[in-house]
Amino acid sequence: MNVYLVGGAVRDELIGREIKEKDWVVVGSTEEDLLAKRFKKINSQFPVFLHPETKEEYALARKEKKVSPGHQGFKFIFDPSVTIEEDLKRRDFTMNAIAKKDNGELIDPFAGVADINNKLIKHVSEFFTEDPLRVFRCARFAATLKSFGFKVSDETINLMQTKFSKDEFLSLSAERVWVETQKALISEHPEEYFSVLNKADCLHYFFDLSDIKEVIDLIEHIKKKYVGDVERWAAVNSLSIDQKKTNELLKIPKKFLKLSDKIQECIRLFTQKNSDSEILDSLYKMSFFRESSSTRKAMEICDDLIKVKGSSLSLEPSLILNIADKLEESKIEINRSLKDMKDEDKKSKLLELRLNIIRKTRTNL
């Protein structure tokens, strides 16, 4: 039985990047052997185990064969005769297809070390085209490794442009695509993710974005101020031709939807003419009176987005923020005014009091 350190840990050590976790491949062994050594199996479909002491993941070496379309259309072969070179051959990129022995010797059958030295993200073999999710992984690595000088090789770009079909992309689960997107969003260069997907001619399958230059320019302007994935996604999604379509294609998690919806309403509020009652309606739509903090965050982001895009304003964001301040400052006074009223009269009185505050604030400014 031989054990090798593989994948991201080897890659990141060679790049000079922090190693976040270690994965190991076991060659010449069986599931029964590992269970006898008190390893704990953690996957019902694959022989992947947790080490009894370190809790790091150990997997039996495997080969794979494409048997049907899509990301999951593979048959896996787990056998003590599978070599480390065969296991590495099924991996996506040369930089991820390097193994390390206990003595530090590297097993590098696909010149991954040379590609790392040349700062290239390059596919291992023609088997790359059997899994369309690898296109999104490629784009994500381009985003996370750009700060180290990496770029996608021309050969891999060409392969992504020519060897994947529409049906293959549409067979992907939205959740898996979103996982790659979310990882890219929190990287130093999320714009590179969208740029590579655009070059691969598959951006449109999951993102309803018309102008990639506008997307890249927007991300480059806002990424230093907003480092969270929720805020960055809301900014990108503000450029969607049809936000609802994008949300459905990617099955966006609820916490991301809420901020995007608030920003969309903010953009409408800032760029269209609104009466006092329409301003109040907009604040209700954004749940301002229940979620003041997140609504203010949406207003702040929206202000920045409008500046980047150069959109004309009908209402100054500073005015809406001032109105928000006045409404919050008046909470105690409003509650005092409503205290002795009948419940059926409170709603109309509350609207009246809030409208008066909006009207006075606009008049004073």
PDB file of C-alpha atoms in Angstrom, residues 66-74 129-133 165 167-173:
ATOM      1  CA  LYS A  66     -17.687   8.268 -19.455  1.00  0.00           C
ATOM      2  CA  VAL A  67     -20.935   6.320 -19.899  1.00  0.00           C
ATOM      3  CA  SER A  68     -23.621   9.014 -20.303  1.00  0.00           C
ATOM      4  CA  PRO A  69     -23.899  12.794 -20.871  1.00  0.00           C
ATOM      5  CA  GLY A  70     -23.455  15.358 -18.126  1.00  0.00           C
ATOM      6  CA  HIS A  71     -21.403  15.954 -15.025  1.00  0.00           C
ATOM      7  CA  GLN A  72     -22.444  12.704 -13.314  1.00  0.00           C
ATOM      8  CA  GLY A  73     -22.289  10.364 -16.296  1.00  0.00           C
ATOM      9  CA  PHE A  74     -19.221   8.395 -15.184  1.00  0.00           C
ATOM     10  CA  THR A 129     -14.161  17.599 -22.240  1.00  0.00           C
ATOM     11  CA  GLU A 130     -16.134  14.783 -20.615  1.00  0.00           C
ATOM     12  CA  ASP A 131     -17.218  16.982 -17.709  1.00  0.00           C
ATOM     13  CA  PRO A 132     -18.687  20.449 -18.490  1.00  0.00           C
ATOM     14  CA  LEU A 133     -18.408  21.523 -14.851  1.00  0.00           C
ATOM     15  CA  SER A 165     -22.265  21.204 -26.481  1.00  0.00           C
ATOM     16  CA  ASP A 167     -26.871  19.977 -23.991  1.00  0.00           C
ATOM     17  CA  GLU A 168     -23.773  19.189 -21.931  1.00  0.00           C
ATOM     18  CA  PHE A 169     -23.849  22.592 -20.250  1.00  0.00           C
ATOM     19  CA  LEU A 170     -27.584  22.456 -19.634  1.00  0.00           C
ATOM     20  CA  SER A 171     -27.203  19.031 -18.023  1.00  0.00           C
ATOM     21  CA  LEU A 172     -25.242  20.614 -15.169  1.00  0.00           C
ATOM     22  CA  SER A 173     -26.976  21.130 -11.852  1.00  0.00           C
TER      23      SER A 173
END
